[in-house]
PDB file of C-alpha atoms and ligand atoms in Angstrom:
ATOM      1  CA  MET U   1      -6.325 -16.689  10.437  1.00 97.00           C
ATOM      2  CA  LYS U   2      -3.314 -16.257   8.491  1.00 98.00           C
ATOM      3  CA  LEU U   3      -1.677 -13.597   6.531  1.00 98.00           C
ATOM      4  CA  TYR U   4       0.504 -14.292   3.085  1.00 98.00           C
ATOM      5  CA  ASP U   5       2.807 -11.703   3.501  1.00 98.00           C
ATOM      6  CA  TYR U   6       6.125 -10.566   1.839  1.00 98.00           C
ATOM      7  CA  THR U   7       8.183  -8.249   4.346  1.00 97.00           C
ATOM      8  CA  ARG U   8       9.998  -5.992   1.156  1.00 96.00           C
ATOM      9  CA  ALA U   9       6.736  -5.730  -1.044  1.00 98.00           C
ATOM     10  CA  PRO U  10       4.788  -2.203  -0.210  1.00 98.00           C
ATOM     11  CA  ASN U  11       0.882  -3.635  -0.392  1.00 98.00           C
ATOM     12  CA  PRO U  12       1.378  -6.341   2.816  1.00 98.00           C
ATOM     13  CA  ARG U  13       3.400  -3.565   4.342  1.00 98.00           C
ATOM     14  CA  ARG U  14       0.207  -1.515   4.560  1.00 98.00           C
ATOM     15  CA  VAL U  15      -2.085  -4.489   6.392  1.00 98.00           C
ATOM     16  CA  ARG U  16       1.162  -5.359   8.492  1.00 98.00           C
ATOM     17  CA  ILE U  17       0.719  -1.491   9.133  1.00 98.00           C
ATOM     18  CA  PHE U  18      -2.798  -1.752   9.661  1.00 98.00           C
ATOM     19  CA  MET U  19      -2.579  -4.365  12.418  1.00 98.00           C
ATOM     20  CA  ALA U  20       0.268  -2.447  14.311  1.00 98.00           C
ATOM     21  CA  GLU U  21      -2.207   0.084  14.361  1.00 98.00           C
ATOM     22  CA  LYS U  22      -4.985  -2.173  15.932  1.00 98.00           C
ATOM     23  CA  GLY U  23      -2.858  -4.412  17.924  1.00 98.00           C
ATOM     24  CA  ILE U  24      -3.944  -7.021  15.741  1.00 97.00           C
ATOM     25  CA  GLU U  25      -1.796 -10.395  15.703  1.00 97.00           C
ATOM     26  CA  ILE U  26      -1.558 -12.766  13.264  1.00 98.00           C
ATOM     27  CA  PRO U  27       0.254 -15.337  12.187  1.00 98.00           C
ATOM     28  CA  LEU U  28       2.530 -14.394   9.068  1.00 98.00           C
ATOM     29  CA  GLU U  29       3.428 -16.640   6.250  1.00 98.00           C
ATOM     30  CA  ALA U  30       6.448 -15.491   3.444  1.00 98.00           C
ATOM     31  CA  VAL U  31       5.674 -15.484  -0.057  1.00 98.00           C
ATOM     32  CA  ASP U  32       9.187 -15.526  -1.617  1.00 98.00           C
ATOM     33  CA  LEU U  33       8.296 -12.897  -4.524  1.00 97.00           C
ATOM     34  CA  GLY U  34      12.445 -12.704  -5.086  1.00 95.00           C
ATOM     35  CA  THR U  35      12.332 -16.522  -6.029  1.00 96.00           C
ATOM     36  CA  GLU U  36       8.723 -16.242  -7.539  1.00 96.00           C
ATOM     37  CA  ALA U  37       6.626 -18.388  -4.935  1.00 97.00           C
ATOM     38  CA  GLN U  38       4.091 -16.431  -5.957  1.00 98.00           C
ATOM     39  CA  PHE U  39       3.756 -18.422  -8.737  1.00 97.00           C
ATOM     40  CA  ASP U  40       3.780 -21.953  -7.229  1.00 97.00           C
ATOM     41  CA  GLU U  41       0.798 -24.486  -8.077  1.00 97.00           C
ATOM     42  CA  ASP U  42      -0.397 -24.067  -3.944  1.00 97.00           C
ATOM     43  CA  PHE U  43      -0.253 -20.477  -3.716  1.00 98.00           C
ATOM     44  CA  ALA U  44      -2.154 -20.048  -7.173  1.00 97.00           C
ATOM     45  CA  ARG U  45      -5.319 -21.953  -5.956  1.00 97.00           C
ATOM     46  CA  ARG U  46      -5.215 -19.820  -3.200  1.00 98.00           C
ATOM     47  CA  ASN U  47      -5.379 -16.677  -5.090  1.00 98.00           C
ATOM     48  CA  PRO U  48      -5.792 -16.993  -8.743  1.00 97.00           C
ATOM     49  CA  PHE U  49      -4.448 -13.384  -8.973  1.00 98.00           C
ATOM     50  CA  ARG U  50      -1.231 -14.320  -7.501  1.00 98.00           C
ATOM     51  CA  THR U  51      -0.188 -11.257  -5.398  1.00 98.00           C
ATOM     52  CA  VAL U  52       0.374 -10.880  -1.580  1.00 98.00           C
ATOM     53  CA  PRO U  53      -0.870 -10.314   0.662  1.00 98.00           C
ATOM     54  CA  LEU U  54      -3.592 -12.485   1.187  1.00 98.00           C
ATOM     55  CA  LEU U  55      -5.717 -13.374   4.279  1.00 98.00           C
ATOM     56  CA  GLU U  56      -6.753 -16.964   4.681  1.00 98.00           C
ATOM     57  CA  LEU U  57      -9.510 -17.548   7.503  1.00 98.00           C
ATOM     58  CA  ASP U  58      -9.451 -20.798   9.492  1.00 97.00           C
ATOM     59  CA  ASP U  59     -12.637 -22.115   7.202  1.00 98.00           C
ATOM     60  CA  GLY U  60     -10.062 -21.644   4.168  1.00 97.00           C
ATOM     61  CA  THR U  61     -11.830 -18.994   2.978  1.00 98.00           C
ATOM     62  CA  HIS U  62      -9.296 -16.403   1.380  1.00 98.00           C
ATOM     63  CA  ILE U  63      -9.144 -12.632   1.167  1.00 98.00           C
ATOM     64  CA  SER U  64      -6.710 -10.833  -1.077  1.00 98.00           C
ATOM     65  CA  GLU U  65      -6.608  -6.864  -1.840  1.00 98.00           C
ATOM     66  CA  SER U  66      -5.113  -4.891   0.893  1.00 98.00           C
ATOM     67  CA  MET U  67      -8.073  -2.986   1.403  1.00 98.00           C
ATOM     68  CA  ALA U  68     -10.658  -5.631   1.664  1.00 98.00           C
ATOM     69  CA  ILE U  69      -8.710  -7.495   4.084  1.00 98.00           C
ATOM     70  CA  CYS U  70      -8.330  -4.074   5.927  1.00 98.00           C
ATOM     71  CA  ARG U  71     -11.985  -3.739   5.779  1.00 98.00           C
ATOM     72  CA  TYR U  72     -12.327  -7.158   7.121  1.00 98.00           C
ATOM     73  CA  LEU U  73     -10.418  -6.427  10.156  1.00 98.00           C
ATOM     74  CA  GLU U  74     -12.168  -3.325  11.140  1.00 98.00           C
ATOM     75  CA  ALA U  75     -15.246  -5.069  10.891  1.00 98.00           C
ATOM     76  CA  LEU U  76     -13.871  -7.352  13.303  1.00 98.00           C
ATOM     77  CA  ASN U  77     -11.271  -4.808  15.372  1.00 98.00           C
ATOM     78  CA  PRO U  78     -13.642  -1.595  14.918  1.00 98.00           C
ATOM     79  CA  GLU U  79     -11.325   0.531  17.813  1.00 97.00           C
ATOM     80  CA  PRO U  80      -9.896   2.578  16.697  1.00 98.00           C
ATOM     81  CA  PRO U  81     -11.200   3.077  13.628  1.00 98.00           C
ATOM     82  CA  LEU U  82      -8.925   3.712  10.641  1.00 98.00           C
ATOM     83  CA  PHE U  83     -11.975   4.117   7.704  1.00 98.00           C
ATOM     84  CA  GLY U  84     -13.721   7.147   9.557  1.00 98.00           C
ATOM     85  CA  SER U  85     -16.399   7.190  12.167  1.00 97.00           C
ATOM     86  CA  THR U  86     -19.045   9.829  10.704  1.00 97.00           C
ATOM     87  CA  PRO U  87     -20.624   9.407   7.391  1.00 98.00           C
ATOM     88  CA  LEU U  88     -18.433  12.015   6.220  1.00 98.00           C
ATOM     89  CA  GLU U  89     -15.279  10.860   7.652  1.00 98.00           C
ATOM     90  CA  GLN U  90     -15.729   7.816   6.093  1.00 98.00           C
ATOM     91  CA  ALA U  91     -16.141   9.560   2.715  1.00 98.00           C
ATOM     92  CA  ARG U  92     -13.214  11.314   3.169  1.00 98.00           C
ATOM     93  CA  VAL U  93     -11.150   8.656   3.781  1.00 98.00           C
ATOM     94  CA  GLU U  94     -12.503   6.878   0.819  1.00 98.00           C
ATOM     95  CA  MET U  95     -12.058  10.009  -1.352  1.00 98.00           C
ATOM     96  CA  TRP U  96      -8.167  10.038  -0.032  1.00 98.00           C
ATOM     97  CA  SER U  97      -7.390   6.647   0.309  1.00 98.00           C
ATOM     98  CA  ARG U  98      -8.199   6.071  -3.513  1.00 98.00           C
ATOM     99  CA  ARG U  99      -6.523   9.397  -4.522  1.00 98.00           C
ATOM    100  CA  ALA U 100      -3.552   7.896  -2.617  1.00 98.00           C
ATOM    101  CA  GLU U 101      -3.555   4.279  -4.677  1.00 98.00           C
ATOM    102  CA  LEU U 102      -4.540   5.627  -8.087  1.00 98.00           C
ATOM    103  CA  THR U 103      -2.522   8.990  -7.983  1.00 98.00           C
ATOM    104  CA  GLY U 104      -0.051   7.961  -5.913  1.00 98.00           C
ATOM    105  CA  LEU U 105       1.205   4.250  -5.493  1.00 98.00           C
ATOM    106  CA  LEU U 106       0.224   3.445  -9.162  1.00 98.00           C
ATOM    107  CA  HIS U 107       2.602   5.779 -10.119  1.00 98.00           C
ATOM    108  CA  ALA U 108       5.131   4.551  -7.995  1.00 98.00           C
ATOM    109  CA  ALA U 109       4.194   1.140  -9.398  1.00 98.00           C
ATOM    110  CA  ASP U 110       4.778   2.053 -12.631  1.00 98.00           C
ATOM    111  CA  VAL U 111       8.241   3.488 -12.075  1.00 98.00           C
ATOM    112  CA  VAL U 112       9.226   0.863 -10.339  1.00 98.00           C
ATOM    113  CA  ARG U 113       8.084  -2.144 -12.384  1.00 98.00           C
ATOM    114  CA  ASN U 114       9.264  -0.244 -15.473  1.00 98.00           C
ATOM    115  CA  SER U 115      12.886   0.438 -14.653  1.00 97.00           C
ATOM    116  CA  ILE U 116      14.401  -2.807 -12.406  1.00 96.00           C
ATOM    117  CA  ALA U 117      16.254  -5.482 -14.135  1.00 96.00           C
ATOM    118  CA  PHE U 118      13.966  -8.033 -11.773  1.00 94.00           C
ATOM    119  CA  PHE U 119      10.915  -7.115 -13.599  1.00 96.00           C
ATOM    120  CA  ALA U 120      11.690  -7.431 -17.069  1.00 95.00           C
ATOM    121  CA  ASP U 121       9.063  -9.025 -18.594  1.00 93.00           C
ATOM    122  CA  LYS U 122       7.031  -9.108 -15.862  1.00 93.00           C
ATOM    123  CA  SER U 123       6.424  -5.628 -15.293  1.00 96.00           C
ATOM    124  CA  LEU U 124       2.496  -6.939 -14.415  1.00 97.00           C
ATOM    125  CA  PRO U 125       2.328  -7.929 -10.415  1.00 97.00           C
ATOM    126  CA  GLY U 126       0.839 -11.689 -10.645  1.00 97.00           C
ATOM    127  CA  VAL U 127       1.937 -12.189 -14.243  1.00 96.00           C
ATOM    128  CA  GLN U 128       4.495 -14.736 -15.175  1.00 94.00           C
ATOM    129  CA  GLY U 129       6.459 -13.328 -18.043  1.00 91.00           C
ATOM    130  CA  GLY U 130       5.170 -11.519 -21.179  1.00 93.00           C
ATOM    131  CA  SER U 131       4.551  -8.375 -19.634  1.00 95.00           C
ATOM    132  CA  PRO U 132       7.573  -6.247 -21.246  1.00 96.00           C
ATOM    133  CA  GLN U 133       8.742  -3.013 -19.317  1.00 98.00           C
ATOM    134  CA  ILE U 134       7.437   0.035 -21.399  1.00 98.00           C
ATOM    135  CA  GLU U 135       9.905   2.905 -21.003  1.00 97.00           C
ATOM    136  CA  ALA U 136       7.184   5.285 -21.190  1.00 98.00           C
ATOM    137  CA  LEU U 137       5.620   4.507 -18.146  1.00 98.00           C
ATOM    138  CA  ILE U 138       8.680   5.796 -16.331  1.00 98.00           C
ATOM    139  CA  GLU U 139       8.287   9.368 -17.181  1.00 98.00           C
ATOM    140  CA  ARG U 140       5.127   9.408 -16.961  1.00 98.00           C
ATOM    141  CA  GLY U 141       5.114   8.168 -13.053  1.00 98.00           C
ATOM    142  CA  LYS U 142       7.154  10.115 -12.284  1.00 98.00           C
ATOM    143  CA  ALA U 143       5.245  12.780 -13.541  1.00 98.00           C
ATOM    144  CA  GLY U 144       2.437  11.355 -11.630  1.00 98.00           C
ATOM    145  CA  LEU U 145       4.050  11.241  -8.630  1.00 98.00           C
ATOM    146  CA  ASP U 146       5.071  15.181  -8.838  1.00 98.00           C
ATOM    147  CA  ARG U 147       1.552  15.714  -8.873  1.00 98.00           C
ATOM    148  CA  PHE U 148       0.637  13.379  -5.948  1.00 98.00           C
ATOM    149  CA  PHE U 149       3.283  15.162  -3.716  1.00 98.00           C
ATOM    150  CA  ARG U 150       2.184  18.769  -4.555  1.00 98.00           C
ATOM    151  CA  ALA U 151      -1.707  17.500  -4.073  1.00 98.00           C
ATOM    152  CA  PHE U 152      -1.237  15.687  -0.843  1.00 98.00           C
ATOM    153  CA  ASP U 153       1.430  18.275   0.200  1.00 98.00           C
ATOM    154  CA  GLN U 154      -1.362  21.313   0.046  1.00 98.00           C
ATOM    155  CA  GLN U 155      -4.121  18.876   1.697  1.00 98.00           C
ATOM    156  CA  LEU U 156      -1.943  18.370   4.582  1.00 98.00           C
ATOM    157  CA  ALA U 157      -1.060  22.171   4.858  1.00 98.00           C
ATOM    158  CA  ASP U 158      -4.507  22.396   6.576  1.00 96.00           C
ATOM    159  CA  ASN U 159      -5.373  19.028   7.997  1.00 98.00           C
ATOM    160  CA  GLU U 160      -2.755  17.020  10.701  1.00 98.00           C
ATOM    161  CA  PHE U 161      -3.474  14.004   8.665  1.00 98.00           C
ATOM    162  CA  VAL U 162      -4.788  12.875   4.942  1.00 98.00           C
ATOM    163  CA  ALA U 163      -8.150  12.965   5.322  1.00 98.00           C
ATOM    164  CA  GLY U 164      -8.614  15.304   8.525  1.00 98.00           C
ATOM    165  CA  ASP U 165      -8.422  15.373  11.895  1.00 97.00           C
ATOM    166  CA  HIS U 166      -7.729  11.644  12.224  1.00 98.00           C
ATOM    167  CA  TYR U 167      -5.035   8.985  11.411  1.00 98.00           C
ATOM    168  CA  SER U 168      -6.614   6.787   8.945  1.00 98.00           C
ATOM    169  CA  VAL U 169      -5.728   4.024   5.891  1.00 98.00           C
ATOM    170  CA  ALA U 170      -5.275   7.179   3.420  1.00 98.00           C
ATOM    171  CA  ASP U 171      -2.281   7.851   5.849  1.00 98.00           C
ATOM    172  CA  ILE U 172      -1.074   4.500   5.703  1.00 98.00           C
ATOM    173  CA  THR U 173      -1.879   4.294   1.376  1.00 98.00           C
ATOM    174  CA  THR U 174       0.009   7.599   1.280  1.00 98.00           C
ATOM    175  CA  GLN U 175       3.024   6.363   3.753  1.00 98.00           C
ATOM    176  CA  VAL U 176       3.653   3.231   1.878  1.00 98.00           C
ATOM    177  CA  THR U 177       3.455   5.280  -1.416  1.00 98.00           C
ATOM    178  CA  ILE U 178       6.399   7.357  -0.549  1.00 98.00           C
ATOM    179  CA  GLU U 179       8.802   4.570   0.980  1.00 98.00           C
ATOM    180  CA  PHE U 180       7.759   2.551  -2.731  1.00 98.00           C
ATOM    181  CA  ALA U 181       8.864   5.787  -4.950  1.00 98.00           C
ATOM    182  CA  GLY U 182      11.971   6.015  -2.694  1.00 98.00           C
ATOM    183  CA  TRP U 183      13.103   2.928  -4.181  1.00 97.00           C
ATOM    184  CA  ARG U 184      14.193   4.689  -7.195  1.00 97.00           C
ATOM    185  CA  LYS U 185      15.523   7.573  -4.903  1.00 97.00           C
ATOM    186  CA  ILE U 186      12.240   9.977  -5.840  1.00 98.00           C
ATOM    187  CA  GLY U 187      11.966  11.539  -2.983  1.00 98.00           C
ATOM    188  CA  ILE U 188       8.947  14.423  -1.744  1.00 98.00           C
ATOM    189  CA  PRO U 189      10.167  17.753  -3.268  1.00 98.00           C
ATOM    190  CA  GLU U 190      11.909  20.011  -1.010  1.00 98.00           C
ATOM    191  CA  GLU U 191       9.061  22.593  -1.276  1.00 98.00           C
ATOM    192  CA  CYS U 192       6.308  20.296   0.382  1.00 98.00           C
ATOM    193  CA  GLN U 193       7.261  20.833   4.005  1.00 98.00           C
ATOM    194  CA  ASN U 194       3.687  19.892   4.967  1.00 98.00           C
ATOM    195  CA  LEU U 195       4.085  16.680   3.427  1.00 98.00           C
ATOM    196  CA  ALA U 196       7.696  15.938   5.203  1.00 98.00           C
ATOM    197  CA  ARG U 197       6.408  17.234   8.282  1.00 98.00           C
ATOM    198  CA  TRP U 198       3.540  14.550   8.209  1.00 98.00           C
ATOM    199  CA  TYR U 199       5.793  11.734   6.894  1.00 98.00           C
ATOM    200  CA  GLN U 200       8.115  12.450   9.519  1.00 98.00           C
ATOM    201  CA  GLN U 201       5.206  11.950  12.015  1.00 98.00           C
ATOM    202  CA  VAL U 202       4.131   9.054  10.460  1.00 98.00           C
ATOM    203  CA  SER U 203       7.093   7.454  10.515  1.00 98.00           C
ATOM    204  CA  ALA U 204       7.999   7.450  14.019  1.00 98.00           C
ATOM    205  CA  ARG U 205       4.683   6.270  15.038  1.00 98.00           C
ATOM    206  CA  PRO U 206       5.379   2.413  16.479  1.00 98.00           C
ATOM    207  CA  SER U 207       3.264   1.265  13.541  1.00 98.00           C
ATOM    208  CA  ALA U 208       6.165   2.595  10.847  1.00 98.00           C
ATOM    209  CA  LYS U 209       8.225  -0.880  12.435  1.00 97.00           C
ATOM    210  CA  ALA U 210       5.682  -2.894  11.070  1.00 97.00           C
TER     211      ALA U 210
HETATM  212  N1  GSH P   1      -4.642  -4.213  -5.476  1.00 56.53           N
HETATM  213  C1  GSH P   1      -3.452  -5.411  -4.941  1.00 56.53           C
HETATM  214  C2  GSH P   1      -1.728  -4.949  -5.415  1.00 56.53           C
HETATM  215  C3  GSH P   1      -1.538  -6.655  -4.460  1.00 56.53           C
HETATM  216  C4  GSH P   1       0.159  -6.669  -5.474  1.00 56.53           C
HETATM  217  O1  GSH P   1       0.162  -5.733  -6.347  1.00 56.53           O
HETATM  218  N2  GSH P   1       1.148  -7.342  -4.626  1.00 56.53           N
HETATM  219  C5  GSH P   1       2.080  -7.289  -5.126  1.00 56.53           C
HETATM  220  C6  GSH P   1       3.253  -7.179  -4.071  1.00 56.53           C
HETATM  221  S1  GSH P   1       3.606  -5.384  -3.235  1.00 56.53           S
HETATM  222  C7  GSH P   1       2.914  -8.774  -5.819  1.00 56.53           C
HETATM  223  O2  GSH P   1       2.182  -9.631  -4.944  1.00 56.53           O
HETATM  224  N3  GSH P   1       3.560  -9.302  -6.727  1.00 56.53           N
HETATM  225  C8  GSH P   1       3.215 -10.077  -7.365  1.00 56.53           C
HETATM  226  C9  GSH P   1       4.140 -10.224  -8.325  1.00 56.53           C
HETATM  227  O3  GSH P   1       5.005  -9.102  -8.698  1.00 56.53           O
HETATM  228  O4  GSH P   1       4.016 -11.075  -9.623  1.00 56.53           O
HETATM  229  C10 GSH P   1      -3.772  -5.403  -2.974  1.00 56.53           C
HETATM  230  O5  GSH P   1      -3.904  -4.258  -2.660  1.00 56.53           O
HETATM  231  O6  GSH P   1      -3.558  -5.629  -2.091  1.00 56.53           O
END
């Protein structure tokens, strides 16, 4: 097995944190997004969506999409369960995981990809040129992130972790979203003390170094 990775990018980091939490080691191969290596023919053949992370199995099968990779690894290494144990826990993890991705990570991506010069004309991941930046998405992304911070802060007022009593993939996506928003100096609002407490806690886990 091999994981195509790029250290600075948020999505591969989700998988590396997941692996660290499970104690799984998989050889990493860097795909340098800085030099647009994702568009090289060799990589594009492996993943026509031209994004990382990408998991390559020993028989040549490829799995992309961070959460699909994590689900595969969870099935092979069930302990500790990071997608929930009981049916209710699993539903809660899925709910908060999707909320983190749809109302957090994607807004952070809108802000970053529509404001940094490096992404001019490639504001969409995996698309080489022809996707110009849209300024209005920066403001919409910031407003979305503000709602995300406040909603997750409220959830964390009564819960130790994002999906309830146990650490899960929902925590991983939330953590990476906060880091990604930080690229544009957007931080947790002062009044979101529960979120700040939780962020400090997950950042102190050994997996945060992944
Ligand atoms: N939904 C995908 C998103 C993958 C993605 O967008 N990856 C980024 C790095 S964080 C990428 O490969 N970007 C390629 C590009 O910028 O062209 C996942 O969860 O894996």
